[in-house]
Short mmCIF file of C-alpha atoms and ligand atoms in Angstrom, two decimals:
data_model
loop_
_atom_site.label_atom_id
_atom_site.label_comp_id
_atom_site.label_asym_id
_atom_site.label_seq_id
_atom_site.Cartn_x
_atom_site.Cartn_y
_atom_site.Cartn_z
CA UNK A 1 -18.14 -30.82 -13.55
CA UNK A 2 -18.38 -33.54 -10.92
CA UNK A 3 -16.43 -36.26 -13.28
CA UNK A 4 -13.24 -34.65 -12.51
CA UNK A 5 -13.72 -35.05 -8.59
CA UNK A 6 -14.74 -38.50 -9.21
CA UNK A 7 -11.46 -39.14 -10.98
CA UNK A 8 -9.56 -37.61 -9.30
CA UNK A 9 -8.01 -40.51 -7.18
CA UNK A 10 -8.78 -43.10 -10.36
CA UNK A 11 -5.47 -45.91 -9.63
CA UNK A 12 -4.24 -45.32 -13.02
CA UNK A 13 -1.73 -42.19 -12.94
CA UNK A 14 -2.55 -41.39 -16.53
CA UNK A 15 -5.91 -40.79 -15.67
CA UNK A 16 -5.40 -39.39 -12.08
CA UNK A 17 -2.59 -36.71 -13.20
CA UNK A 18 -4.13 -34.51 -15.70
CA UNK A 19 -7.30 -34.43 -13.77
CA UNK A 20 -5.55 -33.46 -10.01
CA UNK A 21 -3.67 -30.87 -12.22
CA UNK A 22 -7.03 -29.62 -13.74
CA UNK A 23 -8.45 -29.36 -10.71
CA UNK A 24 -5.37 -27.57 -9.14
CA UNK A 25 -5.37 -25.33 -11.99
CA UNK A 26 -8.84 -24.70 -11.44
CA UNK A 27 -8.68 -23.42 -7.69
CA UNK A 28 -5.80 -21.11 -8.65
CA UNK A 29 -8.30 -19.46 -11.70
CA UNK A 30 -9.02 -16.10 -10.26
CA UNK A 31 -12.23 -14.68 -11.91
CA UNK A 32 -11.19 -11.54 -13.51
CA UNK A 33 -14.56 -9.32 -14.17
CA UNK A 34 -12.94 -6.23 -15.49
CA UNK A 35 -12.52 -6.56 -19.11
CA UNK A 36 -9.06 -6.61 -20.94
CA UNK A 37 -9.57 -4.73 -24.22
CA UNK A 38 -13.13 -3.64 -24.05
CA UNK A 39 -13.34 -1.54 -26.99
CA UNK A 40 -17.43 -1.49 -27.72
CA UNK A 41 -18.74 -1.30 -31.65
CA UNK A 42 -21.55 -2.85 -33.61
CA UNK A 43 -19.27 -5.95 -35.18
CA UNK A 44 -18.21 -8.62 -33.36
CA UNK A 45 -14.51 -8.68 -32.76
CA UNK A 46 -12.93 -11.84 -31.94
CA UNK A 47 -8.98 -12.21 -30.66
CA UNK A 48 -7.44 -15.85 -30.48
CA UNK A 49 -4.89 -16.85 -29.01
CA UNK A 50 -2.28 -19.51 -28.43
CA UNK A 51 -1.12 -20.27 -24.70
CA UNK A 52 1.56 -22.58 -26.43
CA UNK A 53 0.47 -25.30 -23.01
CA UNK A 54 1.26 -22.37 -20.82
CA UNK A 55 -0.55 -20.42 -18.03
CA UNK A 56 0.42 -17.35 -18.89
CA UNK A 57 -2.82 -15.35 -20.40
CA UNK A 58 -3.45 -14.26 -23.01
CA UNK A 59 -0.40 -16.39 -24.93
CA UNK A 60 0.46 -15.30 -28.64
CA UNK A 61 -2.26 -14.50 -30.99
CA UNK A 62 -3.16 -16.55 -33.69
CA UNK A 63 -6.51 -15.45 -35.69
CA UNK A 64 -8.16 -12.18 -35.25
CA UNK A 65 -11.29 -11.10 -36.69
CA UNK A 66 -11.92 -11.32 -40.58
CA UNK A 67 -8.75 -13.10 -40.81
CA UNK A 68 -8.84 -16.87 -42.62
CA UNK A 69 -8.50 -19.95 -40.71
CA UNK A 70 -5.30 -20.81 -39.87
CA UNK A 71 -3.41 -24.10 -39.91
CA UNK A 72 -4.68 -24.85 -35.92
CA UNK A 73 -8.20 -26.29 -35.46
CA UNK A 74 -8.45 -25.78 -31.79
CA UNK A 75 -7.75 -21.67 -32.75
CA UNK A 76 -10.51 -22.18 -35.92
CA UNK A 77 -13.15 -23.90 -33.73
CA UNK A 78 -12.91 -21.07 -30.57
CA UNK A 79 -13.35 -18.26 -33.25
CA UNK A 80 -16.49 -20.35 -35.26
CA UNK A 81 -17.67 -21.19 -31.80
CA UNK A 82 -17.17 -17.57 -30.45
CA UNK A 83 -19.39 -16.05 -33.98
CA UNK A 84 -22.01 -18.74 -33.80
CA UNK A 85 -22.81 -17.74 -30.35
CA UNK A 86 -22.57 -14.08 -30.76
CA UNK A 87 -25.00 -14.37 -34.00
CA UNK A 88 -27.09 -16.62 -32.22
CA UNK A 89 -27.40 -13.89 -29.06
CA UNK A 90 -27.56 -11.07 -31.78
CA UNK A 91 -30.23 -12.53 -34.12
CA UNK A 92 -32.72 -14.41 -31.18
CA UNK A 93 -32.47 -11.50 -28.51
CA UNK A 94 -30.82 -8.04 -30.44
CA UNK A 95 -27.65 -8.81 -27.71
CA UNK A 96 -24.61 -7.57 -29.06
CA UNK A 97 -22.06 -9.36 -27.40
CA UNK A 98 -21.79 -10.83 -23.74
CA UNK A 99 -21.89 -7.20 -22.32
CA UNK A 100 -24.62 -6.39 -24.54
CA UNK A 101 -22.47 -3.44 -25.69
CA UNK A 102 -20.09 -5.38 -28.17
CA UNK A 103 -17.39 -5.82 -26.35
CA UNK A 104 -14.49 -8.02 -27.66
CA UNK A 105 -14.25 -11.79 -27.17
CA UNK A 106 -11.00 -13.11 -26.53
CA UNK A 107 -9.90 -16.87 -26.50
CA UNK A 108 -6.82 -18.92 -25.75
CA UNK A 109 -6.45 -22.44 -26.78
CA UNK A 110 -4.01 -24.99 -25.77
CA UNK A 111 -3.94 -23.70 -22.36
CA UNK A 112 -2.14 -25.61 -19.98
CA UNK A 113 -0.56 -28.99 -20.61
CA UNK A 114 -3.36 -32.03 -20.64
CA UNK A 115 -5.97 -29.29 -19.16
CA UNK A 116 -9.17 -31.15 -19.05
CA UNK A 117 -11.59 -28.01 -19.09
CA UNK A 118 -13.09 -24.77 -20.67
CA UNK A 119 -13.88 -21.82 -18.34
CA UNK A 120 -14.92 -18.15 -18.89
CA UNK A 121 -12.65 -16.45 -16.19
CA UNK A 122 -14.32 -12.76 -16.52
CA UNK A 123 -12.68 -11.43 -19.24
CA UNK A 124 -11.90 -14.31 -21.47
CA UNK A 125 -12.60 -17.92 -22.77
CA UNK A 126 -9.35 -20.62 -22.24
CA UNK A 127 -9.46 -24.05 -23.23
CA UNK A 128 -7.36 -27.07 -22.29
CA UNK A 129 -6.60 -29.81 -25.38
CA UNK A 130 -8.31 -32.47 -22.80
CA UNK A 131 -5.84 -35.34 -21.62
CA UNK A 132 -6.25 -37.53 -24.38
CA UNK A 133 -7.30 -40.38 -22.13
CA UNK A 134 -10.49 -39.54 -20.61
CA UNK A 135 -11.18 -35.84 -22.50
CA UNK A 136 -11.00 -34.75 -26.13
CA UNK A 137 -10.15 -31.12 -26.61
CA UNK A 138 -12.85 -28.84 -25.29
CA UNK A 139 -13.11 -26.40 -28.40
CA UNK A 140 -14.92 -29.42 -30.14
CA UNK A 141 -17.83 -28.70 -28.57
CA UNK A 142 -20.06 -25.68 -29.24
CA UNK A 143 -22.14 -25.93 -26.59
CA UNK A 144 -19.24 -26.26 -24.37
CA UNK A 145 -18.10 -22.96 -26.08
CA UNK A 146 -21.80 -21.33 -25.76
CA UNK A 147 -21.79 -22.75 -22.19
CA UNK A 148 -19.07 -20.80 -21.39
CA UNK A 149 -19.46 -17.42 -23.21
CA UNK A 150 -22.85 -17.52 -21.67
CA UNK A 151 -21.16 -17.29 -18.09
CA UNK A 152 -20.42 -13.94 -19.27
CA UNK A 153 -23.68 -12.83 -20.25
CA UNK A 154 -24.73 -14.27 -16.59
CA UNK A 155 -22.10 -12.16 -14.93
CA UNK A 156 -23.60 -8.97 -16.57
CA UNK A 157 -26.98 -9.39 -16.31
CA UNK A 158 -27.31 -11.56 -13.07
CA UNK A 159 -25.93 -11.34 -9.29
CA UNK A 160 -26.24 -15.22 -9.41
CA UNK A 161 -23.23 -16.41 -6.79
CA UNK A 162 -21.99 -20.09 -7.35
CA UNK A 163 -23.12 -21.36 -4.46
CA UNK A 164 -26.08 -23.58 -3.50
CA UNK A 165 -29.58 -23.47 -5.49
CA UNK A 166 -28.15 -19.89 -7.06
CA UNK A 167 -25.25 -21.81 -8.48
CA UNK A 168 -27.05 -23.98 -9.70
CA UNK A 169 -29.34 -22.04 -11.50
CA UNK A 170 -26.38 -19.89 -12.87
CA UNK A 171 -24.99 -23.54 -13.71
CA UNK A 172 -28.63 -24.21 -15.58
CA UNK A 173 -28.51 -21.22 -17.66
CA UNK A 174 -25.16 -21.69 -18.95
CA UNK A 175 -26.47 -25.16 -19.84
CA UNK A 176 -29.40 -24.01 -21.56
CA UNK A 177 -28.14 -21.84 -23.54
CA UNK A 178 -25.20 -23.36 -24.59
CA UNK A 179 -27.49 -25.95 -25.78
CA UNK A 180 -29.92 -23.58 -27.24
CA UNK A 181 -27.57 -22.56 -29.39
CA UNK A 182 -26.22 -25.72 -30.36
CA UNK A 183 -29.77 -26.54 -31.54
CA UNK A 184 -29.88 -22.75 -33.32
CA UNK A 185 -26.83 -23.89 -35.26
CA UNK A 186 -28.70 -26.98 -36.20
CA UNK A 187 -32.10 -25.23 -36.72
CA UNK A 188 -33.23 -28.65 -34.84
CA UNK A 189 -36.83 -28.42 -33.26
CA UNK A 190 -37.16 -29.44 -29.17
CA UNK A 191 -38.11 -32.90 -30.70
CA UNK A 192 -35.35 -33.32 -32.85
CA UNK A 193 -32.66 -32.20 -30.46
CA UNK A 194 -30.22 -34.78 -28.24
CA UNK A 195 -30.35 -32.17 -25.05
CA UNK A 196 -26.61 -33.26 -24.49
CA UNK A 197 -23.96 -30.96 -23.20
CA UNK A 198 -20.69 -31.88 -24.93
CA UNK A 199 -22.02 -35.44 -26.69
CA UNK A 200 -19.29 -37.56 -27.19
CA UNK A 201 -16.58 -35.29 -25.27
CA UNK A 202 -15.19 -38.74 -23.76
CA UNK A 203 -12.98 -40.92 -25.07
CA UNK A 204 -13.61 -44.13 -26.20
CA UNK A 205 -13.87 -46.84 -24.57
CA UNK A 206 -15.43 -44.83 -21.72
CA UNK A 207 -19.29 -45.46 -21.68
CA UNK A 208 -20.48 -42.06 -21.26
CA UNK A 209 -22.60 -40.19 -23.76
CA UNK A 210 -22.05 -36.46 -23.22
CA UNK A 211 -21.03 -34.32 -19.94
CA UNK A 212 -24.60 -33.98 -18.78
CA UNK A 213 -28.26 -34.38 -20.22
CA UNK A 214 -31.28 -31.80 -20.06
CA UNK A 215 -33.73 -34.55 -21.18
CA UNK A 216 -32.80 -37.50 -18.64
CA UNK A 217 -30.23 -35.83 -16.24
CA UNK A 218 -28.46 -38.66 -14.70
CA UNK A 219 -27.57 -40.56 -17.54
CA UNK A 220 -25.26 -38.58 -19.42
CA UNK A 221 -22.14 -41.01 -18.47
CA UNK A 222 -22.22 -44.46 -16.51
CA UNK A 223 -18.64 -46.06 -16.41
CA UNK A 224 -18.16 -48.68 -13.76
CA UNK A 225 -14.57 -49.35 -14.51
CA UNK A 226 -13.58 -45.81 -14.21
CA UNK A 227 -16.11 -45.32 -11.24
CA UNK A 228 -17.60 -43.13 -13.82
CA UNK A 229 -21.63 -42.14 -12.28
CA UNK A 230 -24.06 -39.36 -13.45
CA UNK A 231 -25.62 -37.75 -10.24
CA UNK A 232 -27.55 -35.36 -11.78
CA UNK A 233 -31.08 -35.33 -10.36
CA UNK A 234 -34.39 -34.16 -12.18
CA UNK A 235 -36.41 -33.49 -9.41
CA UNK A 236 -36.36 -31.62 -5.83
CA UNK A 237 -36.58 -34.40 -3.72
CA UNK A 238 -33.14 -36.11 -5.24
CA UNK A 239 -31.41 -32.37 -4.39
CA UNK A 240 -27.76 -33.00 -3.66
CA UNK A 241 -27.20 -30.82 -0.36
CA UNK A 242 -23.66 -32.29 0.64
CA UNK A 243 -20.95 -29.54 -0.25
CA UNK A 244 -18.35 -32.53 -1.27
CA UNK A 245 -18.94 -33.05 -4.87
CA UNK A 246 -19.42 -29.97 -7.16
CA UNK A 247 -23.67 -29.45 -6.23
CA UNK A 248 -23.88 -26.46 -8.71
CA UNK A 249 -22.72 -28.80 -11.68
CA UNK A 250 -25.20 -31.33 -10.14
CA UNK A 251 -28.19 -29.69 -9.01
CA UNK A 252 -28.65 -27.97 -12.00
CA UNK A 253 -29.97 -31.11 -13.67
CA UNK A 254 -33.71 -29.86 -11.88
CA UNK A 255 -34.36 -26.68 -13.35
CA UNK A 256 -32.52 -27.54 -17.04
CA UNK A 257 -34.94 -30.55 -16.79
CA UNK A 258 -37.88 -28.31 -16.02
CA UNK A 259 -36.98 -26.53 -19.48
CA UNK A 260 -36.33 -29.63 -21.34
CA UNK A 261 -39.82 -30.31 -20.30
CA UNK A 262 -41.26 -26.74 -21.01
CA UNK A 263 -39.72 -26.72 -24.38
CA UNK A 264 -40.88 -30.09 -25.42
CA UNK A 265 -44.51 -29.77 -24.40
CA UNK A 266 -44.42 -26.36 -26.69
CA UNK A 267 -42.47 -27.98 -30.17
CA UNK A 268 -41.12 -26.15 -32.26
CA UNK A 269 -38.08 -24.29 -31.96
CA UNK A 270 -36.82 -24.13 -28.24
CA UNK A 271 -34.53 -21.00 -28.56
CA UNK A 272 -38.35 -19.13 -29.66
CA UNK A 273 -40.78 -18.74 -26.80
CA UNK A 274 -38.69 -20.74 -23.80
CA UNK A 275 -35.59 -19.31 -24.76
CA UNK A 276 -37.35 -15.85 -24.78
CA UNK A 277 -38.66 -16.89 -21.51
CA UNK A 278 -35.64 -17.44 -20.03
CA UNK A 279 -33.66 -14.84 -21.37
CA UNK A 280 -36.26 -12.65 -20.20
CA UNK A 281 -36.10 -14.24 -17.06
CA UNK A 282 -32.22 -13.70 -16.50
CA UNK A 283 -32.53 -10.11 -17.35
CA UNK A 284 -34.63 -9.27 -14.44
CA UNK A 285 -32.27 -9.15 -12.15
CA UNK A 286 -31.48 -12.11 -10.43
CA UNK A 287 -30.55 -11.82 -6.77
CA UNK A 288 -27.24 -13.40 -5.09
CA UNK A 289 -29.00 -16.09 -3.90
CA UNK A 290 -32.04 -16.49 -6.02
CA UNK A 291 -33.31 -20.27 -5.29
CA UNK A 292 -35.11 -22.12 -8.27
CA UNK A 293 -38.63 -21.20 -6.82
CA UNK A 294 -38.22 -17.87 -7.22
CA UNK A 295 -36.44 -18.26 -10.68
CA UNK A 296 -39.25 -20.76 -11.56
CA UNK A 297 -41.94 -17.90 -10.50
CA UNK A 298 -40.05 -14.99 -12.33
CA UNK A 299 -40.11 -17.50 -15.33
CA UNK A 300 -44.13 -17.56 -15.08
CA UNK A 301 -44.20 -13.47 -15.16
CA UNK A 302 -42.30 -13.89 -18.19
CA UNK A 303 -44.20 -16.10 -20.21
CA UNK A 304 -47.29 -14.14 -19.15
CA UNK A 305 -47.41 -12.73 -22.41
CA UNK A 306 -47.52 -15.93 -24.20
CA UNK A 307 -51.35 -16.67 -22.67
CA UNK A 308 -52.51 -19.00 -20.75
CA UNK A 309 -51.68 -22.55 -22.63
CA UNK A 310 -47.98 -21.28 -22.54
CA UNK A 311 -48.09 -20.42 -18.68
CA UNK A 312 -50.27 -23.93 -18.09
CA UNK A 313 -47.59 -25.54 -19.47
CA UNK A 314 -44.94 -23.95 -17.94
CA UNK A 315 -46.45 -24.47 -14.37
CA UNK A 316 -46.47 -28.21 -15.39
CA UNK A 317 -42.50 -28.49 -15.95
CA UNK A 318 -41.76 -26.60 -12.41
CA UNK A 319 -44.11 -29.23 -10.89
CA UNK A 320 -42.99 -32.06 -12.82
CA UNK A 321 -39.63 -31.58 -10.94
CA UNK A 322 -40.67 -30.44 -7.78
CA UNK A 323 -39.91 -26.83 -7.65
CA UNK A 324 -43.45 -26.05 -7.63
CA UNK A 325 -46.07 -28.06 -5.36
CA UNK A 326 -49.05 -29.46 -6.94
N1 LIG B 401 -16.37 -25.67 -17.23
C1 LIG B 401 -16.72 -25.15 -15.93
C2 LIG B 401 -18.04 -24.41 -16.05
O1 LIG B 401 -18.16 -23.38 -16.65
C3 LIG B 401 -15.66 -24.30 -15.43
C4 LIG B 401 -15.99 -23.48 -14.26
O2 LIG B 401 -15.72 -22.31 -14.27
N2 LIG B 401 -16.59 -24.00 -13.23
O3 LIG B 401 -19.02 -24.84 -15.53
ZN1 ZN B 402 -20.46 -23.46 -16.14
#
């Protein structure tokens, strides 16, 4: 996200410390794609563990699957999170699991000390408590949590890099998802939905309403004492093309605007035809380096099926944010 590289040089150390560390931390994550203890089945299986504010993964485990809550909410919340997304994968699309072959999920809470993020790192979730100035603790969030496990569906069913338009896009689908199931959880319609990713993840008094926001991207957070800005754009001609300030978390405001717009012109239930649509969409294949024309063309074969008022509509959002010319 690009609030930690805006923050990172805030004057107040209490603010500037946790997120330099996060971000230091972050560099030295190594994406791990082979899996730890793949064992594939039908059920879920969920592991949880505790890093105890450590690096070292996986930490001591805490809650397995079919086991009661235990006495740590950050442990309880990364295993509901973890089930809600599987049954929402499992009931919308017949997915089982990220894999699509049931493979375990792992989590480790309390990772780090003040660690003010949430990361899939190939073969597991981790989550940081937040620093309890600017960030709460990132297993609050379920979208945060879908977000997340949803990089791992990415991974195995995309070539998406993390670079440039392709980043984004893998950024975008991560977002819509994570908020697609967020609304699933809710059964909220597209009209009835906030379109927030992580709403209310700040602390007060910062003025900031969520991380980032599908319906109006750019105004997810505006904090002028913290030097706080939302530079999301919702349309090609505001692209971001400097390298300097996280452009995959950024430019991805376009094409999760351009669903925000598809599902909302259809009602209803978002995760029904546009998730389809998209899910659809991000098992076809999805080159390296797959700009969001070509993703928003691929999305029009998709909904090809759905007639023409679905496609019409659909041509409309990809216009609407300049990804498709008039
Ligand atoms: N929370 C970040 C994300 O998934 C962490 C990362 O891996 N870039 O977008
Ligand atoms: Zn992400």
């Amino acid at each position: 996200m690009s609030v930690l590289e805006s923050l990172q040089a805030h004057e107040s150390g209490r603010v500037r410390g946790p997120i330099g560390r996060t971000l230091d931390e972050m560099r030295r994550l190594e994406y791990h794609p082979a899996a730890r203890t793949d064992t594939p089945g039908s059920h879920q299986h969920r592991l949880v563990y505790d890093c105890e504010h450590q690096t070292r993964l996986p930490g001591t485990l805490r809650r397995r699957e079919a086991q009661p809550p235990c006495d740590d909410a950050d442990v309880n919340r990364a295993y509901d999170g973890a089930g809600t997304t599987h049954e929402f994968y499992r009931t919308v699309f017949g997915r089982n699991s990220l894999d699509g072959h049931g493979r375990h999920v792992i989590s480790s809470v309390h990772y780090g000390v003040q660690f003010d993020n949430a990361r899939w790192d190939g073969a597991q979730m981790l989550y940081g408590d937040g620093d309890g100035v600017v960030f709460k603790s990132f297993t609050r969030f379920l979208d945060v949590i879908a977000h997340e496990l949803t990089h791992g569906v990415i991974y195995n069913e995309t070539r998406l890099g993390y670079e440039g338009q392709a980043g984004a896009l893998n950024e975008s689908l991560a977002d819509v998802f994570g908020s697609l199931v967020k609304q699933w959880a809710h059964r909220q319609t597209a009209a009835q939905a906030d379109w927030l990713m992580a709403k209310g993840i700040f602390r007060p008094p910062i003025q900031a309403k969520a991380l980032r926001s599908l319906a109006a991207p750019g105004s997810a957070y505006n904090d002028k004492r913290l030097g706080l800005h939302d530079t999301q754009p919702a349309h090609m001609r505001d692209l971001v093309t400097d390298e300097i300030r996280d452009p995959v978390h950024t430019n991805s405001g376009i094409p999760n605007h351009a669903f925000y717009l598809f599902a909302k012109a259809l009602g209803g239930h978002a995760w029904e035809t546009p998730g389809r649509i998209w899910y659809d969409t991000m098992c076809t294949g999805l080159r390296e380096n797959c700009g969001f024309a070509t993703f928003a063309l691929q999305t029009l074969f998709a909904a090809e099926k759905y007639g023409t008022t679905t496609v019409e509509a659909l041509t409309r959002a990809w216009r609407l944010v300049g990804v498709l010319e008039d």
